mmCIF file of C-alpha atoms and ligand atoms in Angstrom:
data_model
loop_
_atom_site.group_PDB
_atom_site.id
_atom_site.type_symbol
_atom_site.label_atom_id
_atom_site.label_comp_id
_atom_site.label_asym_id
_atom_site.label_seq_id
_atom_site.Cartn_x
_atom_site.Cartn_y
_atom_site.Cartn_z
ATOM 1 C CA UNK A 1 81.429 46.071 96.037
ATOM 2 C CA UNK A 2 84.382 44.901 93.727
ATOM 3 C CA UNK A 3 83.980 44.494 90.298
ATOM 4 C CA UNK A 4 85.021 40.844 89.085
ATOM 5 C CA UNK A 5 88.202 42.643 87.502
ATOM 6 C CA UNK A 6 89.101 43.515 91.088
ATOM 7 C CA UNK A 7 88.613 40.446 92.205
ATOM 8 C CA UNK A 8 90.798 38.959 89.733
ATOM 9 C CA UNK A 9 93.434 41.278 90.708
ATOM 10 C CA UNK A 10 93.312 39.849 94.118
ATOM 11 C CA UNK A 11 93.311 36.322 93.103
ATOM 12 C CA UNK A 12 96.501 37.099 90.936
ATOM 13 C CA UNK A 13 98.052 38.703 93.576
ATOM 14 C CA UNK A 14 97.132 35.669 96.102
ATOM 15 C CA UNK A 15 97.686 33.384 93.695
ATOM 16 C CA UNK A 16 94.226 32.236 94.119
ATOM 17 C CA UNK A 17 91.658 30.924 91.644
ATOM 18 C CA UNK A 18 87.710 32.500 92.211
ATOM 19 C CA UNK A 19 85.551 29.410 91.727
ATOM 20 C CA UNK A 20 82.405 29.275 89.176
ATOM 21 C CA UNK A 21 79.416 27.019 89.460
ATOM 22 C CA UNK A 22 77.152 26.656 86.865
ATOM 23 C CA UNK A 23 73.396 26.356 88.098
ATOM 24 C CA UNK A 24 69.932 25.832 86.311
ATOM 25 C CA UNK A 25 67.899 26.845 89.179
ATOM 26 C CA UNK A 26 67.815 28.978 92.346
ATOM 27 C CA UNK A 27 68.724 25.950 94.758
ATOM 28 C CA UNK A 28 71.700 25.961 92.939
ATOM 29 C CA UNK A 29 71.704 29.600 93.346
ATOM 30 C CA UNK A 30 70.898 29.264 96.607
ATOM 31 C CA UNK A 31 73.216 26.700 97.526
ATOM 32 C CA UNK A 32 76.772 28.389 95.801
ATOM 33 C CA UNK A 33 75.790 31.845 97.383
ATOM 34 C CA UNK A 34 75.748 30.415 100.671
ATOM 35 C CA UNK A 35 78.842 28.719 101.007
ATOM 36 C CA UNK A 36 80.621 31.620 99.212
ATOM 37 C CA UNK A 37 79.535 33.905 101.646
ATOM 38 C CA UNK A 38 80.072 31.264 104.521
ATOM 39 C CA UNK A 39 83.982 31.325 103.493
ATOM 40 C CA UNK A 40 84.225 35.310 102.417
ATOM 41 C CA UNK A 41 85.584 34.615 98.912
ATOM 42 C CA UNK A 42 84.151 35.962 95.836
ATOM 43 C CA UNK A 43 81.889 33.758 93.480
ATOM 44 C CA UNK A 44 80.748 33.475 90.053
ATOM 45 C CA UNK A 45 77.720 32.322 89.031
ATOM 46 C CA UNK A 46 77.655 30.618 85.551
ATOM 47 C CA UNK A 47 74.797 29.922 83.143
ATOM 48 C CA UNK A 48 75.156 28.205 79.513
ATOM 49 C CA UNK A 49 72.847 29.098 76.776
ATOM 50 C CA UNK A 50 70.622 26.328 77.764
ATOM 51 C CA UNK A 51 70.844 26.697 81.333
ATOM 52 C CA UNK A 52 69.855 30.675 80.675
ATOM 53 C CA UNK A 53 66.808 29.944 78.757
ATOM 54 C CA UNK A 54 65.424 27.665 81.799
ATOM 55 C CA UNK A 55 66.419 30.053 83.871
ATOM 56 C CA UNK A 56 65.330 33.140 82.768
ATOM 57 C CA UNK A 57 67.852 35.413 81.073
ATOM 58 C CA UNK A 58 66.680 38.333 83.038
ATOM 59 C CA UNK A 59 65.984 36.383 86.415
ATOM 60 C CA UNK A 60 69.122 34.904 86.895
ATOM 61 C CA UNK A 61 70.665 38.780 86.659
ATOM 62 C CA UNK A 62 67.844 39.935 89.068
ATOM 63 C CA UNK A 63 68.782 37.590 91.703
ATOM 64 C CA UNK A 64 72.672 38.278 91.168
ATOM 65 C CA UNK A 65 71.479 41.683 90.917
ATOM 66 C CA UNK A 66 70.432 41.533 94.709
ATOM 67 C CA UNK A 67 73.778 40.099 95.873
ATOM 68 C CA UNK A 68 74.993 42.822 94.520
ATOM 69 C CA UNK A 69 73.272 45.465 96.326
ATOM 70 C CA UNK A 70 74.157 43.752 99.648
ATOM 71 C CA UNK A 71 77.534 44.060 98.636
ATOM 72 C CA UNK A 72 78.006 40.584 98.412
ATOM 73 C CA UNK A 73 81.043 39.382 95.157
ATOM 74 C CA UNK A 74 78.545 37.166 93.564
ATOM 75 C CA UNK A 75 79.456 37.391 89.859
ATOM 76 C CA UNK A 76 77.438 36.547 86.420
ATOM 77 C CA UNK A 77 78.702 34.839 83.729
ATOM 78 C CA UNK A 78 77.004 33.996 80.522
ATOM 79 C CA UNK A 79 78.991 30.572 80.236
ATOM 80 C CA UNK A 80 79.387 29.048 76.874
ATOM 81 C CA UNK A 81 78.070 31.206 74.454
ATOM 82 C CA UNK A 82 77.847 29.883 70.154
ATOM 83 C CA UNK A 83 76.797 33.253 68.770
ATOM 84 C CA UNK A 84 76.864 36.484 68.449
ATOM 85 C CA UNK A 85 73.410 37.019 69.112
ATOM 86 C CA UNK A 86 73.160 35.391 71.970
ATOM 87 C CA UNK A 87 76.894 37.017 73.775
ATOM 88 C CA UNK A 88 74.818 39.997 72.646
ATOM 89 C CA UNK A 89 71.770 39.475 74.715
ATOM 90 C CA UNK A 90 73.906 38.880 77.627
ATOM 91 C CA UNK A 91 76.051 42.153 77.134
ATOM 92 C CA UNK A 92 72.826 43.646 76.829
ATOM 93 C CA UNK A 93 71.345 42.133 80.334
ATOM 94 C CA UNK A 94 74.378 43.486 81.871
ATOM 95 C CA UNK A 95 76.101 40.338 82.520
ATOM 96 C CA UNK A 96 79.511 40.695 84.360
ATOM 97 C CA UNK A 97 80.804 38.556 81.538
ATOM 98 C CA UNK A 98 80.637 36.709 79.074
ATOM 99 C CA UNK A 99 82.382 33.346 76.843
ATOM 100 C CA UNK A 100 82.144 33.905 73.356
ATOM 101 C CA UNK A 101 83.180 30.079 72.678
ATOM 102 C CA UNK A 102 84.158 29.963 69.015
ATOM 103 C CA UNK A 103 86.737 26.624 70.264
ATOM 104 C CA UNK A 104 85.259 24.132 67.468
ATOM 105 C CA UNK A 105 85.455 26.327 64.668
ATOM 106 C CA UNK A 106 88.718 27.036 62.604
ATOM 107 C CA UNK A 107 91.195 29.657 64.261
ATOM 108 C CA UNK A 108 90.297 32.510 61.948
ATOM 109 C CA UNK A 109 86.276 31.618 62.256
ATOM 110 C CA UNK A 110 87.020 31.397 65.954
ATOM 111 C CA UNK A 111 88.993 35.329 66.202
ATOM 112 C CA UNK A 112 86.760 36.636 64.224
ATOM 113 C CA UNK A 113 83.374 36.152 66.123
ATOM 114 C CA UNK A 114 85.635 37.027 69.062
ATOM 115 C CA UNK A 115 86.583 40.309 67.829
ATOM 116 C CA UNK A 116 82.774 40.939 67.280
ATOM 117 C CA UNK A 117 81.921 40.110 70.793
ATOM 118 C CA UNK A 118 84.503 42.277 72.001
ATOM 119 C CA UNK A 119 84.132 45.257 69.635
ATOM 120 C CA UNK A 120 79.870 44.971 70.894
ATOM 121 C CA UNK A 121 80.905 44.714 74.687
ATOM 122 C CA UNK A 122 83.426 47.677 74.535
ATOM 123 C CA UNK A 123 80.690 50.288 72.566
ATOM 124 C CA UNK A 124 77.796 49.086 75.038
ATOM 125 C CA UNK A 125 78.754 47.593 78.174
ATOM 126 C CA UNK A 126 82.384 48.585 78.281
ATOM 127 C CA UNK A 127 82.537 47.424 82.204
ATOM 128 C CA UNK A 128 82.042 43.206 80.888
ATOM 129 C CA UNK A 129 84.700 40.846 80.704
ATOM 130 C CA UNK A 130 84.926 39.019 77.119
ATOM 131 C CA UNK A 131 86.390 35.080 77.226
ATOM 132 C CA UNK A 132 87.937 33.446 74.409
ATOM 133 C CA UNK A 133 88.645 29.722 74.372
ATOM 134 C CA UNK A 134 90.873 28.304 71.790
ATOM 135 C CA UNK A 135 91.502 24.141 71.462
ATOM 136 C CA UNK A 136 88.617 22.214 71.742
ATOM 137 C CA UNK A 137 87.856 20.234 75.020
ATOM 138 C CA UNK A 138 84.233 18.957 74.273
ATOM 139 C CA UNK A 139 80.925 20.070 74.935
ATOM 140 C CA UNK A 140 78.564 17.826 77.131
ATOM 141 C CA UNK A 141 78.798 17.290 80.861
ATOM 142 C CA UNK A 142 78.389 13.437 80.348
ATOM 143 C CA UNK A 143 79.846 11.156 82.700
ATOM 144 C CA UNK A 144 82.672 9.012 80.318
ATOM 145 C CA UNK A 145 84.547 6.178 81.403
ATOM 146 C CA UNK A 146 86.944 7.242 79.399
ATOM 147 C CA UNK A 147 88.682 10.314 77.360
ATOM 148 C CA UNK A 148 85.565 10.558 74.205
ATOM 149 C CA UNK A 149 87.359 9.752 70.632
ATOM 150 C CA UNK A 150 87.174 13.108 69.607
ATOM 151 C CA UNK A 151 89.194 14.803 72.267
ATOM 152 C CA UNK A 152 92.894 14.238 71.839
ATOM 153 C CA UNK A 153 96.081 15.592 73.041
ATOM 154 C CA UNK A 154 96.238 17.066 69.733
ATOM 155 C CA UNK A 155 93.390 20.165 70.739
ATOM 156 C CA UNK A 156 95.724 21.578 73.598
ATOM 157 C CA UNK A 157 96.445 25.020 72.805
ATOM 158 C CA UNK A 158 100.287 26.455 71.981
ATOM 159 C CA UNK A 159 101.269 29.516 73.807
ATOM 160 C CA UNK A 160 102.176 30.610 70.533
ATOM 161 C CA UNK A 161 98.419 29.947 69.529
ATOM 162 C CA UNK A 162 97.826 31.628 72.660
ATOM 163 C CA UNK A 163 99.139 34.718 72.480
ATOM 164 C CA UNK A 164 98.263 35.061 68.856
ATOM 165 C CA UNK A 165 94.792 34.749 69.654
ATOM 166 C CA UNK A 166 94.780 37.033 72.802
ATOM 167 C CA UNK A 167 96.484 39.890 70.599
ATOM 168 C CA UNK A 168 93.970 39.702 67.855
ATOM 169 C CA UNK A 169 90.834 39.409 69.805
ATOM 170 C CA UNK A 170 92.184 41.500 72.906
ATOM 171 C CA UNK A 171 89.728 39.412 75.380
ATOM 172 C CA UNK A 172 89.724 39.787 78.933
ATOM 173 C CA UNK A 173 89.937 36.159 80.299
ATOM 174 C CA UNK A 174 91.372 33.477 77.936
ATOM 175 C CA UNK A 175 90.627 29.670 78.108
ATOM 176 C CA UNK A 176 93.014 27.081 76.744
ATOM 177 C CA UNK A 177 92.752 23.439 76.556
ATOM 178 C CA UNK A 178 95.283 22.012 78.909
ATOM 179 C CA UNK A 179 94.373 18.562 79.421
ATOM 180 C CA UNK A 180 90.785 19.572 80.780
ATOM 181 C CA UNK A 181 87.615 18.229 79.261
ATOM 182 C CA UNK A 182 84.002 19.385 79.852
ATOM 183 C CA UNK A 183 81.819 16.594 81.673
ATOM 184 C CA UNK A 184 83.499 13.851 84.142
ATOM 185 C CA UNK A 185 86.061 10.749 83.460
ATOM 186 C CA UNK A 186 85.824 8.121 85.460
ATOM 187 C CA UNK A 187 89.081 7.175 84.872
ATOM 188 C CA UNK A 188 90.782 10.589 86.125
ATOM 189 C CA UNK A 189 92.403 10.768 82.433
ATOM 190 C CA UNK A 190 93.869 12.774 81.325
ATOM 191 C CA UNK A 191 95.727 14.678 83.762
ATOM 192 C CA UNK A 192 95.871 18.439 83.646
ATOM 193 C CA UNK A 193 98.983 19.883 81.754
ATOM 194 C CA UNK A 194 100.304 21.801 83.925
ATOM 195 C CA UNK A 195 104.051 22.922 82.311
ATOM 196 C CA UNK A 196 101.502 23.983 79.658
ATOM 197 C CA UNK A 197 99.408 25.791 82.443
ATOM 198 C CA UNK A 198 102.744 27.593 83.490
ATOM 199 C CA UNK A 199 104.260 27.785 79.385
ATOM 200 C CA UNK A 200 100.476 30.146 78.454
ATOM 201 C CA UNK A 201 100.863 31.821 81.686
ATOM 202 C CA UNK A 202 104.121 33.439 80.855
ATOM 203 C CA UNK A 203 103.011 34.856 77.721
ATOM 204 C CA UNK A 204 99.439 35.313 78.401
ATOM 205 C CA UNK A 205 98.957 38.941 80.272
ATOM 206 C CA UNK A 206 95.397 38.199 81.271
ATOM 207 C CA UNK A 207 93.814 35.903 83.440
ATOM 208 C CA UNK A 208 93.386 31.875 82.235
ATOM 209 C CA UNK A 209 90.214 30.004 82.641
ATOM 210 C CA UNK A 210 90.058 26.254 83.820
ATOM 211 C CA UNK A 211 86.918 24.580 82.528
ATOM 212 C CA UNK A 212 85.831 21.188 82.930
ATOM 213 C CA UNK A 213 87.641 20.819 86.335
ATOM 214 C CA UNK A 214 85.063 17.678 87.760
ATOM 215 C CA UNK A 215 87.238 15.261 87.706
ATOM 216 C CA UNK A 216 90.455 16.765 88.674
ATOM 217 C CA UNK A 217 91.620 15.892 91.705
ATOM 218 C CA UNK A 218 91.979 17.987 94.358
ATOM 219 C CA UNK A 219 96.321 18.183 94.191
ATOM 220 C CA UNK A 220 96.119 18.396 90.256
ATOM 221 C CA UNK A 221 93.931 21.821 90.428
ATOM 222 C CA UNK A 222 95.819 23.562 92.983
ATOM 223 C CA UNK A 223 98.938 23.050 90.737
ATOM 224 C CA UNK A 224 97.310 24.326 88.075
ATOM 225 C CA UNK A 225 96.331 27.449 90.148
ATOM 226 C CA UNK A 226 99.598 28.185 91.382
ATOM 227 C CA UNK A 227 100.696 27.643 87.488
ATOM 228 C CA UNK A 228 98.642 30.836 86.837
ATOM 229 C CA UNK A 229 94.855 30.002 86.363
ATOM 230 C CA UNK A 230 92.819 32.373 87.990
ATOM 231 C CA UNK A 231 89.317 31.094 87.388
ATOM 232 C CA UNK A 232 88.384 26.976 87.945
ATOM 233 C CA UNK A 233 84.763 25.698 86.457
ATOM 234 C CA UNK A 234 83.150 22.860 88.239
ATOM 235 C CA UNK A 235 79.787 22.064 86.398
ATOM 236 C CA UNK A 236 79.604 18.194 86.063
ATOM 237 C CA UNK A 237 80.150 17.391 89.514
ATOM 238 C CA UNK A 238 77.723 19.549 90.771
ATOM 239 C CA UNK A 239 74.601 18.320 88.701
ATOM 240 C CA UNK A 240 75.577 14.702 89.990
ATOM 241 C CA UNK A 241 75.716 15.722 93.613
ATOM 242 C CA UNK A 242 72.071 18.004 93.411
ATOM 243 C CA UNK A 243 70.376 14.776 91.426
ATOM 244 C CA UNK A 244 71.702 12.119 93.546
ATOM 245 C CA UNK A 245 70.338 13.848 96.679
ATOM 246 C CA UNK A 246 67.093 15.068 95.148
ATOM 247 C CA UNK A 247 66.624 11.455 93.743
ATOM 248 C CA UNK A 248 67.418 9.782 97.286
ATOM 249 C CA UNK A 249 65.082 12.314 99.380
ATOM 250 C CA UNK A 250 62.090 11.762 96.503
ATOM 251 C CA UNK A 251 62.164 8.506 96.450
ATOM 252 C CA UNK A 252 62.189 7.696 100.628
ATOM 253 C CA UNK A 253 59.332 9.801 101.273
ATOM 254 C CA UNK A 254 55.726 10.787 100.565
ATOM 255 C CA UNK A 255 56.320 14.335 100.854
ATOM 256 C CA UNK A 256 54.700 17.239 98.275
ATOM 257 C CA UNK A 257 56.371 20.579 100.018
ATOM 258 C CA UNK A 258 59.370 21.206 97.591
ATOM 259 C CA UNK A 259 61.298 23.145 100.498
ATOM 260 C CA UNK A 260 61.383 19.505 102.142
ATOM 261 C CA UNK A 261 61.813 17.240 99.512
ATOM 262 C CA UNK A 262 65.070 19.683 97.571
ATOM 263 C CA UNK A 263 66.638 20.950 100.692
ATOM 264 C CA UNK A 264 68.971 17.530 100.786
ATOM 265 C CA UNK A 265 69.883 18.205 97.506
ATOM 266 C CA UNK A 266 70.908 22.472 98.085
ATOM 267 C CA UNK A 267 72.745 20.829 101.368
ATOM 268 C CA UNK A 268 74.552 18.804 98.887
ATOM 269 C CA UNK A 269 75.510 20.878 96.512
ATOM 270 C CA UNK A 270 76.608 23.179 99.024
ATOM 271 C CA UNK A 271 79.179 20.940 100.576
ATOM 272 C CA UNK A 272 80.831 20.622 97.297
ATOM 273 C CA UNK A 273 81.565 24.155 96.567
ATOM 274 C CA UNK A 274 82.226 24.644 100.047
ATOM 275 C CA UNK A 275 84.913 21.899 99.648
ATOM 276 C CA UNK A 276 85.655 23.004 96.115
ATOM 277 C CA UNK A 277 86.280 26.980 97.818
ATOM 278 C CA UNK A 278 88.454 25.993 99.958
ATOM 279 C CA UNK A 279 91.015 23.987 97.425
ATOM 280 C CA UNK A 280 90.517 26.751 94.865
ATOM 281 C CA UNK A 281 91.649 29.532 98.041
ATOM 282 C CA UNK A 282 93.600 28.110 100.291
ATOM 283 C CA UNK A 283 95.239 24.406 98.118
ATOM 284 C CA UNK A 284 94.336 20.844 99.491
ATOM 285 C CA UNK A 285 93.726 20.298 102.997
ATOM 286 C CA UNK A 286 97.118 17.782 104.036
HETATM 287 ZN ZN1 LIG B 1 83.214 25.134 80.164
#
C-alpha cells in the first residue's frame, strides 16, 4: 500500500486533490470507505479531538488499521488538534497524521507548539505527516447565514507569512486561510481566494490544505485545486446530509434494528463523497 506521502505525490503530479471526511462514527466510516474504494482514489479519514474521544482514539486506528492490511489508501488524520498532548497521543497511536492547529494564537505561540509537534513526530513516529495552519478561519461547523463577525478578510495568510512559517516549523502539509471558513454559509460568501491559492503555492514546497470546503461550490474548488491544493476538507456538509436522512428514516417508521433505521443516512452520506470524489479527481462534471 502507499503511504499518504505517496499519494500526495500522485495528486501533485495529477494535479489532483485526495479528499478528507471527517466522521464520528463507523457509518460514516463505513459510508467514505465505500465510495472511495467504489472510485479507486485514495481517502483520508479525519477525526477532531472531540470526534476522537467519541470515537475511540484507538478504534478509529483499528478500523483504518484493517483498510490498511487489504491494501486499501484509507488514511488517518488526527484533524484539529489544540495541544501538545493531545498531537502527542495521536503520534503515539500511529496516526498517518496529524494538525497541530495553533491558527488562533499569536504567530510566535502558533510556531512554537508547531515545532514541538514536529520535533515529537520526527524522534517517535518519523513516518507521520505534521500540519500547520496559520490565519484563522473559525472553529465550529455551524450553519451561518452569513460570514460570523470574527472572521474577516483580514485572517488570510501572506505567502510571506507562509513561507516564514513553513521554514521555521518545517511541517509536512500547510493550511492557509484563503477565503475558506470552517462550518457552512448560506450565502456562498466569501468566495475562495484563489490568486492567493496560486501566490502560497509558488513559494510553499509542500502540499496546501483546504479546510472548510462545505459551501464551496463545485467550480470554485476545482480552481483552487488546480491553483495547487492538494488536500480538500468537507466536514459540515456531511453531518447535515447523515442527520437529515437519519432524522427522515426515524421519524417515518416504527423500526428498532439500527442497520434499518441508519442505512438511509450511510446511503446519504455516501453520495456526497462520492460526488465530492469525483470534483476533487477529475473537476466538475459540464
Ligand atoms: Zn478544518
Amino acid at each position: 500500500m502507499k503511504s499518504l506521502r505517496d499519494s500526495l505525490a500522485w495528486a501533485e503530479k495529477n494535479g489532483v486533490a485526495i479528499g478528507h471526511f471527517n466522521v464520528s462514527d463507523s457509518e460514516g466510516f463505513r459510508a467514505v470507505t465505500e465510495a472511495a474504494e467504489e472510485l479507486g482514489v485514495p481517502v483520508i479519514i479525519g477525526v477532531s479531538e472531540k470526534e476522537r474521544s467519541f470515537f475511540g482514539v484507538a478504534e478509529i486506528k483499528a478500523l483504518v488499521g484493517v483498510k490498511q492490511e487489504q491494501g486499501k489508501a484509507v488514511f488517518l488524520n488526527a484533524d484539529h488538534t489544540y495541544s501538545f498532548e493531545a498531537s502527542r497521543e495521536a503520534i503515539d497511536h500511529k496516526y498517518d497524521s496529524v494538525i497541530i492547529d495553533g491558527a488562533e494564537k499569536p504567530f510566535a505561540e502558533n510556531v512554537a507548539m508547531t515545532r514541538e509537534v514536529v520535533r515529537y513526530a520526527r524522534e517517535n513516529h518519523p513516518g507521520i505527516l505534521v500540519e500547520g495552519e496559520l490565519g484563522f478561519i473559525g472553529k465550529s461547523s455551524t450553519l451561518y447565514d452569513n460570514v460570523p463577525e470574527n472572521i474577516s478578510i483580514q485572517t488570510q495568510t501572506t505567502p510571506e507569512d507562509a513561507l516564514e512559517f513553513v521554514k521555521l516549523t518545517s511541517v509536512d502539509l500547510f493550511a492557509p486561510s484563503v477565503g475558506n471558513i470552517h462550518g457552512l454559509i448560506r450565502s456562498g460568501e466569501p468566495k475562495l481566494n484563489i490568486e492567493l491559492i496560486k501566490e502560497i503555492s509558488k513559494v510553499i514546497k509542500v502540499p496546501l490544505v483546504l479546510h472548510g470546503a462545505s459551501g464551496n461550490t463545485d467550480e470554485e474548488v476545482w480552481e483552487a485545486i488546480k491553483a495547487g491544493i492538494r488536500i480538500v476538507h468537507i466536514n459540515t456538509e456531511l453531518r447535515l446530509a447523515y442527520k437529515e436522512a437519519v432524522k427522515k428514516t426515524i421519524n417515518s417508521t416504527d423500526e428498532v434494528a439500527p442497520y434499518k433505521f441508519m442505512a438511509e443516512g450511510v446511503e446519504e452520506m455516501k453520495k456526497l463523497v462520492l460526488h465530492k470524489l469525483k470534483i476533487f479527481n477529475h473537476g466538475p462534471t459540464k
